[in-house]
PDB file of C-alpha atoms in Angstrom:
ATOM      1  CA  GLY A  93     110.928  91.313 103.431  1.00 64.00           C
ATOM      2  CA  ASN A  94     107.494  92.953 103.391  1.00 90.00           C
ATOM      3  CA  TYR A  95     108.588  95.525 105.979  1.00 92.00           C
ATOM      4  CA  SER A  96     111.375  96.840 103.741  1.00 95.00           C
ATOM      5  CA  GLN A  97     109.150  96.655 100.681  1.00 95.00           C
ATOM      6  CA  THR A  98     106.414  98.702 102.378  1.00 93.00           C
ATOM      7  CA  LEU A  99     108.710 101.438 103.659  1.00 95.00           C
ATOM      8  CA  TYR A 100     111.465 101.500 101.028  1.00 96.00           C
ATOM      9  CA  ARG A 101     110.064  99.765  97.936  1.00 95.00           C
ATOM     10  CA  GLY A 102     112.772  97.147  97.907  1.00 94.00           C
ATOM     11  CA  PRO A 103     114.279  94.324  99.986  1.00 94.00           C
ATOM     12  CA  GLY A 104     117.154  94.809 102.422  1.00 94.00           C
ATOM     13  CA  ARG A 105     116.819  98.595 102.707  1.00 95.00           C
ATOM     14  CA  VAL A 106     115.904  98.897 106.388  1.00 95.00           C
ATOM     15  CA  PRO A 107     118.721 100.655 108.308  1.00 95.00           C
ATOM     16  CA  ARG A 108     120.809  98.435 110.568  1.00 95.00           C
ATOM     17  CA  THR A 109     122.043  99.042 114.095  1.00 94.00           C
ATOM     18  CA  THR A 110     125.559  98.462 112.753  1.00 94.00           C
ATOM     19  CA  ASP A 111     125.308 101.202 110.114  1.00 94.00           C
ATOM     20  CA  PRO A 112     127.419 104.314 110.745  1.00 91.00           C
ATOM     21  CA  SER A 113     125.640 107.385 112.123  1.00 89.00           C
ATOM     22  CA  PRO A 114     123.547 109.227 111.096  1.00 91.00           C
ATOM     23  CA  ALA A 115     122.051 106.369 109.028  1.00 92.00           C
ATOM     24  CA  LYS A 116     122.106 103.884 111.927  1.00 95.00           C
ATOM     25  CA  LEU A 117     118.705 102.390 112.834  1.00 97.00           C
ATOM     26  CA  ARG A 118     116.959 104.451 115.520  1.00 97.00           C
ATOM     27  CA  PHE A 119     113.291 103.637 114.945  1.00 98.00           C
ATOM     28  CA  PHE A 120     110.866 101.015 113.666  1.00 98.00           C
ATOM     29  CA  TRP A 121     107.110 100.595 113.383  1.00 98.00           C
ATOM     30  CA  TRP A 122     105.611  97.882 115.613  1.00 97.00           C
ATOM     31  CA  GLY A 123     102.430  97.954 113.541  1.00 96.00           C
ATOM     32  CA  LEU A 124     104.305  96.897 110.383  1.00 96.00           C
ATOM     33  CA  LEU A 125     105.882  93.798 111.949  1.00 96.00           C
ATOM     34  CA  ASP A 126     104.262  90.435 111.339  1.00 93.00           C
ATOM     35  CA  GLU A 127     103.570  88.117 114.276  1.00 94.00           C
ATOM     36  CA  GLU A 128     106.792  86.177 113.765  1.00 94.00           C
ATOM     37  CA  GLN A 129     108.842  89.383 113.798  1.00 94.00           C
ATOM     38  CA  LYS A 130     107.075  90.636 116.929  1.00 96.00           C
ATOM     39  CA  ALA A 131     107.829  87.327 118.672  1.00 96.00           C
ATOM     40  CA  ALA A 132     111.491  87.626 117.632  1.00 95.00           C
ATOM     41  CA  VAL A 133     111.714  91.097 119.187  1.00 96.00           C
ATOM     42  CA  GLN A 134     110.204  89.791 122.419  1.00 96.00           C
ATOM     43  CA  SER A 135     112.565  86.818 122.618  1.00 94.00           C
ATOM     44  CA  ALA A 136     115.565  89.092 121.982  1.00 94.00           C
ATOM     45  CA  GLY A 137     114.861  91.194 125.070  1.00 94.00           C
ATOM     46  CA  GLY A 138     111.664  93.012 124.212  1.00 97.00           C
ATOM     47  CA  VAL A 139     110.867  96.701 124.459  1.00 98.00           C
ATOM     48  CA  CYS A 140     111.534  98.657 127.649  1.00 97.00           C
ATOM     49  CA  ASP A 141     109.249 101.334 129.058  1.00 95.00           C
ATOM     50  CA  VAL A 142     110.545 104.894 128.395  1.00 93.00           C
ATOM     51  CA  GLU A 143     114.243 104.057 128.680  1.00 94.00           C
ATOM     52  CA  ALA A 144     116.478 101.280 127.402  1.00 96.00           C
ATOM     53  CA  SER A 145     118.713  99.166 129.608  1.00 94.00           C
ATOM     54  CA  PRO A 146     121.905  98.655 127.573  1.00 94.00           C
ATOM     55  CA  PRO A 147     123.497  96.440 126.533  1.00 92.00           C
ATOM     56  CA  ALA A 148     120.898  93.685 127.025  1.00 93.00           C
ATOM     57  CA  HIS A 149     117.809  95.774 126.297  1.00 96.00           C
ATOM     58  CA  MET A 150     118.363  98.385 123.576  1.00 97.00           C
ATOM     59  CA  LEU A 151     114.739  99.006 122.544  1.00 98.00           C
ATOM     60  CA  PHE A 152     112.308 101.316 124.293  1.00 97.00           C
ATOM     61  CA  ALA A 153     108.995 103.141 123.848  1.00 96.00           C
ATOM     62  CA  HIS A 154     108.100 105.904 123.979  1.00 91.00           C
ATOM     63  CA  LEU A 155     110.583 108.707 123.335  1.00 94.00           C
ATOM     64  CA  SER A 156     108.177 111.632 123.714  1.00 91.00           C
ATOM     65  CA  GLN A 157     105.253 112.236 126.067  1.00 84.00           C
ATOM     66  CA  GLN A 158     103.459 114.554 123.645  1.00 83.00           C
ATOM     67  CA  ALA A 159     104.718 113.750 120.165  1.00 88.00           C
ATOM     68  CA  GLU A 160     104.779 109.993 119.689  1.00 94.00           C
ATOM     69  CA  PRO A 161     103.206 108.266 116.686  1.00 96.00           C
ATOM     70  CA  PRO A 162     101.384 104.964 117.332  1.00 96.00           C
ATOM     71  CA  GLY A 163     103.614 101.894 117.283  1.00 97.00           C
ATOM     72  CA  ALA A 164     106.923 103.770 117.470  1.00 97.00           C
ATOM     73  CA  VAL A 165     109.788 101.703 118.894  1.00 98.00           C
ATOM     74  CA  TRP A 166     113.159 103.395 119.441  1.00 98.00           C
ATOM     75  CA  TYR A 167     116.715 102.056 119.591  1.00 98.00           C
ATOM     76  CA  HIS A 168     119.018 103.509 122.247  1.00 97.00           C
ATOM     77  CA  ALA A 169     121.622 105.980 120.991  1.00 95.00           C
ATOM     78  CA  HIS A 170     124.581 107.288 122.983  1.00 91.00           C
ATOM     79  CA  ASP A 171     125.964 109.676 120.377  1.00 92.00           C
ATOM     80  CA  TRP A 172     124.948 111.535 117.228  1.00 96.00           C
ATOM     81  CA  LYS A 173     126.238 112.842 113.933  1.00 96.00           C
ATOM     82  CA  PRO A 174     124.605 115.895 112.319  1.00 97.00           C
ATOM     83  CA  ILE A 175     122.981 115.766 108.889  1.00 97.00           C
ATOM     84  CA  PRO A 176     124.926 117.784 106.279  1.00 97.00           C
ATOM     85  CA  ASP A 177     123.419 120.743 104.417  1.00 98.00           C
ATOM     86  CA  HIS A 178     120.718 119.920 101.847  1.00 97.00           C
ATOM     87  CA  ALA A 179     120.663 116.208 102.741  1.00 98.00           C
ATOM     88  CA  TYR A 180     117.614 114.041 103.379  1.00 98.00           C
ATOM     89  CA  VAL A 181     117.015 112.288 106.687  1.00 98.00           C
ATOM     90  CA  GLU A 182     114.254 110.044 108.036  1.00 98.00           C
ATOM     91  CA  VAL A 183     112.175 111.676 110.753  1.00 98.00           C
ATOM     92  CA  SER A 184     109.240 111.464 113.147  1.00 98.00           C
ATOM     93  CA  HIS A 185     106.789 114.293 113.904  1.00 97.00           C
ATOM     94  CA  CYS A 186     103.473 114.641 115.711  1.00 96.00           C
ATOM     95  CA  VAL A 187     101.265 117.650 116.352  1.00 92.00           C
ATOM     96  CA  LYS A 188     101.647 118.875 119.910  1.00 82.00           C
ATOM     97  CA  ARG A 189      98.980 120.552 122.005  1.00 70.00           C
ATOM     98  CA  CYS A 190      98.417 123.940 120.395  1.00 78.00           C
ATOM     99  CA  VAL A 191      97.630 127.154 122.269  1.00 69.00           C
ATOM    100  CA  ARG A 192      96.190 130.466 121.186  1.00 68.00           C
ATOM    101  CA  ASP A 193      99.574 132.151 121.433  1.00 72.00           C
ATOM    102  CA  LYS A 194     101.028 131.169 118.048  1.00 72.00           C
ATOM    103  CA  SER A 195     104.505 132.351 119.069  1.00 75.00           C
ATOM    104  CA  ALA A 196     104.651 129.408 121.522  1.00 78.00           C
ATOM    105  CA  SER A 197     104.201 127.004 118.592  1.00 88.00           C
ATOM    106  CA  TRP A 198     106.925 128.594 116.448  1.00 91.00           C
ATOM    107  CA  GLY A 199     109.126 126.135 114.547  1.00 94.00           C
ATOM    108  CA  MET A 200     108.261 122.666 113.283  1.00 96.00           C
ATOM    109  CA  TRP A 201     110.212 120.100 115.278  1.00 95.00           C
ATOM    110  CA  PHE A 202     111.257 116.604 114.203  1.00 97.00           C
ATOM    111  CA  TYR A 203     113.077 113.700 115.794  1.00 97.00           C
ATOM    112  CA  VAL A 204     115.715 112.154 113.549  1.00 98.00           C
ATOM    113  CA  ALA A 205     114.427 108.604 113.120  1.00 98.00           C
ATOM    114  CA  PRO A 206     116.267 106.361 110.637  1.00 98.00           C
ATOM    115  CA  GLY A 207     113.819 103.527 110.026  1.00 97.00           C
ATOM    116  CA  SER A 208     110.648 105.660 109.872  1.00 98.00           C
ATOM    117  CA  GLY A 209     110.404 105.570 106.069  1.00 97.00           C
ATOM    118  CA  VAL A 210     109.548 109.285 105.805  1.00 98.00           C
ATOM    119  CA  SER A 211     112.277 111.793 104.914  1.00 98.00           C
ATOM    120  CA  VAL A 212     112.751 115.568 104.847  1.00 98.00           C
ATOM    121  CA  ASN A 213     115.522 117.770 103.455  1.00 98.00           C
ATOM    122  CA  VAL A 214     117.335 119.844 106.090  1.00 98.00           C
ATOM    123  CA  GLY A 215     118.258 122.620 103.622  1.00 97.00           C
ATOM    124  CA  ARG A 216     120.857 125.049 104.963  1.00 97.00           C
ATOM    125  CA  THR A 217     121.184 123.813 108.518  1.00 98.00           C
ATOM    126  CA  ARG A 218     122.835 125.094 111.664  1.00 98.00           C
ATOM    127  CA  VAL A 219     124.288 122.608 114.159  1.00 98.00           C
ATOM    128  CA  LEU A 220     124.443 123.306 117.883  1.00 96.00           C
ATOM    129  CA  THR A 221     127.545 121.508 119.099  1.00 91.00           C
ATOM    130  CA  GLU A 222     126.777 121.592 122.836  1.00 91.00           C
ATOM    131  CA  VAL A 223     124.112 119.385 124.425  1.00 91.00           C
ATOM    132  CA  VAL A 224     120.844 121.269 124.945  1.00 91.00           C
ATOM    133  CA  VAL A 225     119.294 120.518 128.345  1.00 90.00           C
ATOM    134  CA  GLY A 226     115.612 121.166 129.026  1.00 87.00           C
ATOM    135  CA  GLY A 227     113.393 123.448 126.987  1.00 83.00           C
ATOM    136  CA  THR A 228     114.433 126.339 124.755  1.00 84.00           C
ATOM    137  CA  ALA A 229     112.263 129.423 124.291  1.00 85.00           C
ATOM    138  CA  PRO A 230     110.961 129.870 120.720  1.00 86.00           C
ATOM    139  CA  SER A 231     112.389 133.413 120.655  1.00 89.00           C
ATOM    140  CA  ILE A 232     115.898 132.071 121.309  1.00 92.00           C
ATOM    141  CA  VAL A 233     115.512 129.298 118.712  1.00 93.00           C
ATOM    142  CA  LYS A 234     114.314 131.877 116.214  1.00 93.00           C
ATOM    143  CA  GLU A 235     117.357 134.069 116.785  1.00 94.00           C
ATOM    144  CA  LEU A 236     119.790 131.123 116.541  1.00 95.00           C
ATOM    145  CA  MET A 237     118.212 130.088 113.225  1.00 96.00           C
ATOM    146  CA  ARG A 238     118.452 133.471 111.522  1.00 95.00           C
ATOM    147  CA  GLY A 239     119.680 132.814 107.966  1.00 95.00           C
ATOM    148  CA  TYR A 240     119.146 129.050 108.153  1.00 97.00           C
ATOM    149  CA  ASP A 241     116.362 126.715 106.995  1.00 97.00           C
ATOM    150  CA  SER A 242     116.754 124.374 109.954  1.00 98.00           C
ATOM    151  CA  MET A 243     118.747 123.776 113.115  1.00 98.00           C
ATOM    152  CA  GLN A 244     119.962 120.509 114.672  1.00 98.00           C
ATOM    153  CA  LEU A 245     120.629 119.700 118.293  1.00 97.00           C
ATOM    154  CA  TRP A 246     121.408 116.811 120.614  1.00 96.00           C
ATOM    155  CA  HIS A 247     118.762 117.199 123.274  1.00 94.00           C
ATOM    156  CA  ASP A 248     118.354 116.056 126.860  1.00 92.00           C
ATOM    157  CA  ASP A 249     114.790 117.102 127.694  1.00 84.00           C
ATOM    158  CA  LYS A 250     114.907 115.573 131.215  1.00 80.00           C
ATOM    159  CA  TYR A 251     111.863 113.364 130.560  1.00 79.00           C
ATOM    160  CA  SER A 252     114.120 110.320 130.355  1.00 84.00           C
ATOM    161  CA  PRO A 253     117.839 109.567 129.998  1.00 88.00           C
ATOM    162  CA  GLU A 254     117.276 108.845 126.303  1.00 94.00           C
ATOM    163  CA  MET A 255     118.887 111.534 124.139  1.00 95.00           C
ATOM    164  CA  ARG A 256     117.211 112.973 121.064  1.00 95.00           C
ATOM    165  CA  HIS A 257     118.658 114.204 117.779  1.00 97.00           C
ATOM    166  CA  GLU A 258     116.195 116.946 116.875  1.00 97.00           C
ATOM    167  CA  ILE A 259     115.702 119.217 113.872  1.00 98.00           C
ATOM    168  CA  VAL A 260     113.606 122.378 113.875  1.00 97.00           C
ATOM    169  CA  PHE A 261     112.472 124.201 110.729  1.00 98.00           C
ATOM    170  CA  SER A 262     111.646 127.900 110.523  1.00 96.00           C
ATOM    171  CA  SER A 263     107.987 128.941 110.671  1.00 94.00           C
ATOM    172  CA  ASP A 264     108.404 132.388 109.119  1.00 91.00           C
ATOM    173  CA  SER A 265     110.947 132.104 106.313  1.00 92.00           C
ATOM    174  CA  GLY A 266     112.056 129.809 103.510  1.00 93.00           C
ATOM    175  CA  ALA A 267     110.147 126.829 102.154  1.00 96.00           C
ATOM    176  CA  THR A 268     108.642 125.934 105.555  1.00 97.00           C
ATOM    177  CA  LYS A 269     107.071 129.347 106.214  1.00 95.00           C
ATOM    178  CA  GLY A 270     103.700 128.791 107.889  1.00 94.00           C
ATOM    179  CA  TRP A 271     104.570 125.327 109.251  1.00 95.00           C
ATOM    180  CA  ASP A 272     104.800 124.975 113.036  1.00 93.00           C
ATOM    181  CA  GLU A 273     104.094 122.646 115.955  1.00 92.00           C
ATOM    182  CA  CYS A 274     100.370 122.767 115.146  1.00 91.00           C
ATOM    183  CA  SER A 275     101.032 121.293 111.688  1.00 93.00           C
ATOM    184  CA  SER A 276     100.705 117.592 110.991  1.00 93.00           C
ATOM    185  CA  LEU A 277     103.268 115.982 108.704  1.00 95.00           C
ATOM    186  CA  ASN A 278     101.582 115.338 105.374  1.00 95.00           C
ATOM    187  CA  LEU A 279     102.129 115.225 101.610  1.00 96.00           C
ATOM    188  CA  SER A 280     102.228 119.011 101.293  1.00 96.00           C
ATOM    189  CA  PHE A 281     105.271 119.476 103.557  1.00 97.00           C
ATOM    190  CA  PRO A 282     108.000 121.073 101.374  1.00 97.00           C
ATOM    191  CA  GLY A 283     110.381 118.485  99.921  1.00 94.00           C
ATOM    192  CA  LEU A 284     108.756 115.547 101.705  1.00 98.00           C
ATOM    193  CA  LYS A 285     109.829 112.142 100.372  1.00 98.00           C
ATOM    194  CA  CYS A 286     109.261 108.574 101.429  1.00 98.00           C
ATOM    195  CA  GLY A 287     112.012 105.991 101.790  1.00 97.00           C
ATOM    196  CA  SER A 288     115.529 107.020 102.768  1.00 96.00           C
ATOM    197  CA  ALA A 289     118.515 108.758 101.191  1.00 94.00           C
ATOM    198  CA  GLY A 290     119.491 106.715  98.141  1.00 93.00           C
ATOM    199  CA  HIS A 291     116.014 105.170  97.931  1.00 95.00           C
ATOM    200  CA  LEU A 292     113.676 108.178  97.919  1.00 97.00           C
ATOM    201  CA  PHE A 293     110.312 108.263  96.166  1.00 97.00           C
ATOM    202  CA  ASP A 294     107.177 110.401  96.103  1.00 97.00           C
ATOM    203  CA  CYS A 295     104.939 109.420  98.990  1.00 97.00           C
ATOM    204  CA  PRO A 296     101.688 107.647  98.113  1.00 95.00           C
ATOM    205  CA  ALA A 297      98.654 108.953  99.971  1.00 92.00           C
ATOM    206  CA  ASP A 298      98.196 105.571 101.695  1.00 93.00           C
ATOM    207  CA  HIS A 299     101.797 105.263 102.931  1.00 95.00           C
ATOM    208  CA  PRO A 300     101.314 103.733 106.431  1.00 94.00           C
ATOM    209  CA  PRO A 301     103.689 106.073 108.320  1.00 96.00           C
ATOM    210  CA  LEU A 302     101.870 109.149 107.007  1.00 95.00           C
ATOM    211  CA  LYS A 303      98.565 107.752 108.248  1.00 94.00           C
ATOM    212  CA  TRP A 304     100.080 107.231 111.714  1.00 95.00           C
ATOM    213  CA  PHE A 305     101.717 110.678 111.776  1.00 95.00           C
ATOM    214  CA  ALA A 306      98.357 112.235 110.839  1.00 92.00           C
ATOM    215  CA  LYS A 307      96.627 110.642 113.856  1.00 91.00           C
ATOM    216  CA  CYS A 308      99.248 110.334 116.556  1.00 93.00           C
ATOM    217  CA  LYS A 309      96.719 110.014 119.374  1.00 88.00           C
ATOM    218  CA  HIS A 310      94.914 107.081 117.728  1.00 91.00           C
ATOM    219  CA  VAL A 311      96.618 103.760 118.483  1.00 92.00           C
ATOM    220  CA  PRO A 312      95.155 100.820 116.539  1.00 92.00           C
ATOM    221  CA  PRO A 313      95.434  97.378 118.195  1.00 93.00           C
ATOM    222  CA  GLU A 314      98.264  96.180 115.919  1.00 92.00           C
ATOM    223  CA  ALA A 315     100.359  99.224 116.910  1.00 94.00           C
ATOM    224  CA  ARG A 316     100.148  98.765 120.674  1.00 95.00           C
ATOM    225  CA  VAL A 317     103.689  98.099 121.855  1.00 97.00           C
ATOM    226  CA  PRO A 318     103.998  95.654 124.780  1.00 96.00           C
ATOM    227  CA  ARG A 319     106.616  96.726 127.347  1.00 95.00           C
ATOM    228  CA  THR A 320     108.572  93.868 128.866  1.00 92.00           C
ATOM    229  CA  CYS A 321     111.380  95.571 130.779  1.00 91.00           C
TER     230      CYS A 321
END
C-alpha cells in the first residue's frame, strides 16, 4: 500500500515478522500509518510502554530514552543475526546530548531497524559474539574496532529487557571519519541509501524518515504513539 510505496517505492516490500533474521521486521513508523492501519494495530493488542509482553503484545515504544525518532514503534526480538561485511541494513539514529569532551561522543551509533526505510552499509565489520551489558567506554570501543569500519553487538543496556542490535561506525578513520554521536543522520552520510537491501535508491530530500531523524525531539501529532499495555 501507500506505506510500502513511501518507504520502498513499491508495493509489498515492507519486512514481515516472519522473515528470517536479520531482515525480519523490527520497526515501523506510526506517523506513516493511515487511520485504518492504526486502528488495526490497536485491535491486535496495541503498543506497550517500553517493553513488550510476548506473545500477546509484541509491539512497544520506545526503545531508547535518548535516541528515539518520533513515531518509532518496535517489534520484540529475542535473538539476532549479524549483518555480513559490506552489506546494507535498515537503521535508526538520533543525535544524543553532546558534551564538550568530544572523546565521549566518539563513534556514530545505530540501532538495526528493518522497517525504517533508511539503510547504511556496514563496510568491514567486526561482530562481538557475547552479549554486551551496560555501557562501554568509547576508548574500549575504539580499540576493539581497530582495522574495521564498524562493529556490531547484541546489547542489554539495562534500561529495559528489550535487547538491541547495535552498529557503531568509526569517528576517526575510513569513510565515516568525523561522524559521531553529535551528528544527525542526513543525505551526506557516506553510502546512505533509502529503501532496503534489494530495493535501494538515492534518498530524496523530503523522505519522511530523514525528516524525523533530523528532529528527533520534535513529535508531530500524527507521530504520537498511544500506549495501551
